[in-house]
Amino acid sequence: MVIVQKFGGTSVGDLDRIQNVANRVAKTKEEGHDVVVVVSAMSGETNKLVGYAEHFSQNPSKPEMDMLLSSGERVTASLLSIALQEMGYKACAMTGRKAGILTDNLHTKARIEEIDPEVMNSSLKEGKIVVVAGFQGVNENGDVTTLGRGGSDLSAVAIAGALKADLCEIYTDVSGIFTTDPRIEPKAKKLEKISYDEMLELASLGAKVLQNRSVELAKKLNVNLVTRTSFSDEEGTLITKEENIMEKPLVSGIALDKNQARISLIGVSDRPGIASDIFTKLAKAEVNVDMIIQNRAHGGTTNIDFTVPKGDLNDAKEVVGDFLKEGDLENDVYNENICKVSVVGVGMKSHAGVAAKAFQTMANENININMISTSEIKISMVIDEKYAELAVRGLHDAYELDK
Amino acid sequence: MVIVQKFGGTSVGDLDRIQNVANRVAKTKEEGHDVVVVVSAMSGETNKLVGYAEHFSQNPSKPEMDMLLSSGERVTASLLSIALQEMGYKACAMTGRKAGILTDNLHTKARIEEIDPEVMNSSLKEGKIVVVAGFQGVNENGDVTTLGRGGSDLSAVAIAGALKADLCEIYTDVSGIFTTDPRIEPKAKKLEKISYDEMLELASLGAKVLQNRSVELAKKLNVNLVTRTSFSDEEGTLITKEENIMEKPLVSGIALDKNQARISLIGVSDRPGIASDIFTKLAKAEVNVDMIIQNRAHGGTTNIDFTVPKGDLNDAKEVVGDFLKEGDLENDVYNENICKVSVVGVGMKSHAGVAAKAFQTMANENININMISTSEIKISMVIDEKYAELAVRGLHDAYELDK
């Protein structure tokens, strides 16, 4: 098999841990696989370099930041390759450039446009373990670019796609994806397999093990993704195509998002296009609107409720304030003490009654549901924040996820 | 003017010092010059990275070492460019690759083969200050290479040559080249100008301010080199073509080299080619032989005396030992308690009596001269190490270098 293994900053946090990573990579090689390793900077390094830059400027130029920040991954990749060579393996360290990673020109948050796998492939053919500096590529001018937060995961997934690898293993300090946050529900179980779409919906689960960008890319490139821990041999969770999952569970997990605020626009004037105006202006202000509910109210006006991440609340207030001044609405009410609980599962598509059970569970616990939104594989409910844990445990129990 | 300024590890040793460098560069730019800055890694960084590599291997692979070590200069170059931009200057950081530095394939001690100055030139034309990561280039495969010890100086000189710069300033913690080591002779004076050849002969002076490789390259490329301190505005020493020095001093300086050992081969058999055999084998063992003197001794044999750096003495002993076993010589004697004192000056070429004054000075101080070797611009004498400082002061005085 061709296996891509990605190790994050904590996994390569010091020299001993880099040696541990070398041992693990060597073991995979000994099992007869072709191995490409993608590494992040040693933990703390990137933040240190960002701190250096901020010493000089609050808004340092992005091409310079890319040249600065890309150095951390080069260090780790060189050291890991040296460690593997010392153990008697053929290995070779590659920068993003050498690995053939071409990106667009958006310095500090570039997107991978293309990977030319030729150099990696010919090194693999020579029996070498290929060690790639993650998080980086080059643009068409040949200048180094970086991929932004979670960039090394993206490097690994994109490389796995380009090499048509059988597996892309993402090693972190978390052992996989759980049915819900084990800190809330100790009975939470680790999932063996999960589909890309479920993973995307469950993004808030599992301590942000994977960013959505990486899962989306894996889905697009059809890469079998595994998240597992680098600190033990425990098996992780496979994230794959729905077709690869034989037994489709009704519900795979319960996600909780406490980082939401609710905005209620009361008495919105009933002229055509007003909702469009409001949400267009919010989008321009880069406010991420999640759920939206509109009710016709009395007297020819409507009420519109929507949720935004707490961090976007101030920007949203400004936009809404303008409409208030123009007399387009009567009143605005904000509530930060809410949370969103979601029930996720591909089995929902073909089973009725899943939503009913969720609502019944809330009713049994006397939890009032503020807003509801559903998709093919998800039911989301906005409730008072104080009921967050109670709701998660109730739902975990109701769908028998501990079984 | 086009000015290349190079700042070593101590000059960019911390963030405040990098800011000081930015201020100095800005001042040069304000004076109306085009400025290219070449920087080393922050002091300690390269040693730290070497230490990391040695944690894994006593003999780490050289391409990996180049990828590892080249990261330090990238950090400094990015930070300096950010600092300059924050001060309102147009600046741009470049890796060795971006600056067009092509080297041979000798990883960890590559030689610059060619510099394509196009990218640097067009940035200068846009009014930008160009900040180049020193010590590095790329080979014809596009892999990063490093230039070995003193590599950033070489980068600076080669860039100055490629840009036809008017001046290449090397900033260190030493204020210039002195007539002799001021720790030995407090009356030593800083030289305003000195020729390349004198500088090469005086290499042991001035606390190894410049490596011979850099001076040789400057001579070859006809680059006006200035060594000066980054810690004050004091003028440095200009190293230039002999033709550019109007008043040619008889003697420019007195050099002292305590790192020499003397090897005496006694009763060397008088067969043809024996000397050639010995020195060929020494060369193969990478022993750097400096002075050689051969005397015909009694009984058809000869004596050969030569000096080597103390660090090469053991290797030399091994080679000599083989000839002793073979009966090619009667005896070998080693003396580490010697030193080499040299009188250097381009004026010697056209003046007689310079050597006589040196020998007279030694005689006046009752110092016995062991070996003598002369070149067009230098007289070297091997004497007992205990007379080293006495000889230097005597010669400094005799040639009136404090005037």
Short mmCIF file of C-alpha atoms in Angstrom, two decimals, chain A residues 15-16 18-19 42 45 48-49 51-53 55-61 64-65 67-68 70-71 73-83 85-86 91-95 97-98 131 133 141-144, chain B residues 15-16 18-19 42 45 48-49 51-53 55-61 64-65 67-68 70-71 73-83 85-86 91-95 97-98 131 133 141-144:
data_model
loop_
_atom_site.label_atom_id
_atom_site.label_comp_id
_atom_site.label_asym_id
_atom_site.label_seq_id
_atom_site.Cartn_x
_atom_site.Cartn_y
_atom_site.Cartn_z
CA LEU A 15 13.66 15.61 19.62
CA ASP A 16 12.51 12.50 21.50
CA ILE A 18 10.62 13.10 16.50
CA GLN A 19 12.50 9.88 17.25
CA MET A 42 7.73 21.57 16.22
CA GLU A 45 7.89 27.19 16.71
CA LYS A 48 7.47 31.94 18.24
CA LEU A 49 8.10 33.13 14.68
CA GLY A 51 5.75 36.64 17.81
CA TYR A 52 9.06 37.72 16.26
CA ALA A 53 7.24 39.24 13.28
CA HIS A 55 7.66 42.57 17.42
CA PHE A 56 8.26 44.60 14.26
CA SER A 57 4.78 45.04 12.83
CA GLN A 58 1.15 44.46 13.69
CA ASN A 59 0.49 43.83 10.03
CA PRO A 60 3.58 42.17 8.56
CA SER A 61 3.67 41.66 4.81
CA GLU A 64 7.60 37.77 4.12
CA MET A 65 5.43 35.88 6.63
CA MET A 67 9.16 32.90 3.95
CA LEU A 68 9.39 33.19 7.74
CA SER A 70 7.70 27.97 6.17
CA SER A 71 11.08 27.54 7.85
CA GLU A 73 8.42 22.64 8.76
CA ARG A 74 11.72 22.47 6.87
CA VAL A 75 13.53 21.95 10.17
CA THR A 76 11.25 19.09 11.25
CA ALA A 77 11.34 17.38 7.85
CA SER A 78 15.16 17.50 7.71
CA LEU A 79 15.51 16.15 11.24
CA LEU A 80 13.03 13.30 10.70
CA SER A 81 14.79 12.30 7.51
CA ILE A 82 18.16 12.31 9.32
CA ALA A 83 16.67 10.17 12.11
CA GLN A 85 18.62 7.48 7.71
CA GLU A 86 20.47 6.87 10.98
CA ALA A 91 14.87 8.62 3.31
CA CYS A 92 14.76 12.01 1.74
CA ALA A 93 13.44 15.33 3.01
CA MET A 94 11.52 17.58 0.63
CA THR A 95 10.24 21.11 0.82
CA ARG A 97 8.45 23.02 -3.73
CA LYS A 98 10.44 19.82 -4.17
CA VAL A 131 9.48 13.25 4.26
CA ALA A 133 7.55 19.75 4.96
CA ASN A 141 6.35 32.79 -9.56
CA GLY A 142 8.22 30.21 -7.52
CA ASP A 143 7.71 32.10 -4.25
CA VAL A 144 6.98 30.08 -1.15
CA LEU B 15 15.11 41.38 17.77
CA ASP B 16 16.47 44.72 19.03
CA ILE B 18 17.67 43.42 13.95
CA GLN B 19 15.86 46.74 14.50
CA MET B 42 20.59 34.97 14.43
CA GLU B 45 20.55 29.48 15.69
CA LYS B 48 21.21 24.95 17.77
CA LEU B 49 20.13 23.30 14.52
CA GLY B 51 22.90 20.22 17.76
CA TYR B 52 19.43 18.97 16.83
CA ALA B 53 20.83 17.04 13.88
CA HIS B 55 21.00 14.30 18.44
CA PHE B 56 19.99 11.88 15.69
CA SER B 57 23.25 11.21 13.88
CA GLN B 58 26.96 11.87 14.15
CA ASN B 59 27.12 12.01 10.38
CA PRO B 60 23.84 13.49 9.14
CA SER B 61 23.24 13.48 5.40
CA GLU B 64 19.23 17.28 4.73
CA MET B 65 21.71 19.47 6.65
CA MET B 67 17.61 22.10 4.11
CA LEU B 68 17.90 22.32 7.90
CA SER B 70 19.32 27.27 5.42
CA SER B 71 16.20 27.95 7.47
CA GLU B 73 18.90 32.91 7.33
CA ARG B 74 15.37 32.83 5.91
CA VAL B 75 14.04 33.82 9.33
CA THR B 76 16.41 36.79 9.69
CA ALA B 77 15.83 38.02 6.13
CA SER B 78 12.03 37.90 6.53
CA LEU B 79 12.16 39.73 9.86
CA LEU B 80 14.50 42.46 8.61
CA SER B 81 12.31 43.04 5.57
CA ILE B 82 9.22 43.29 7.81
CA ALA B 83 11.05 45.78 10.06
CA GLN B 85 8.49 47.86 5.64
CA GLU B 86 7.08 48.92 9.01
CA ALA B 91 11.60 46.12 0.96
CA CYS B 92 11.53 42.54 -0.13
CA ALA B 93 13.06 39.41 1.39
CA MET B 94 14.66 36.86 -0.91
CA THR B 95 15.99 33.36 -0.40
CA ARG B 97 17.18 30.85 -4.86
CA LYS B 98 15.10 33.96 -5.45
CA VAL B 131 17.13 41.62 1.80
CA ALA B 133 19.20 35.26 3.11
CA ASN B 141 18.55 20.37 -9.55
CA GLY B 142 16.95 23.22 -7.64
CA ASP B 143 17.92 21.77 -4.24
CA VAL B 144 19.05 24.19 -1.57
#
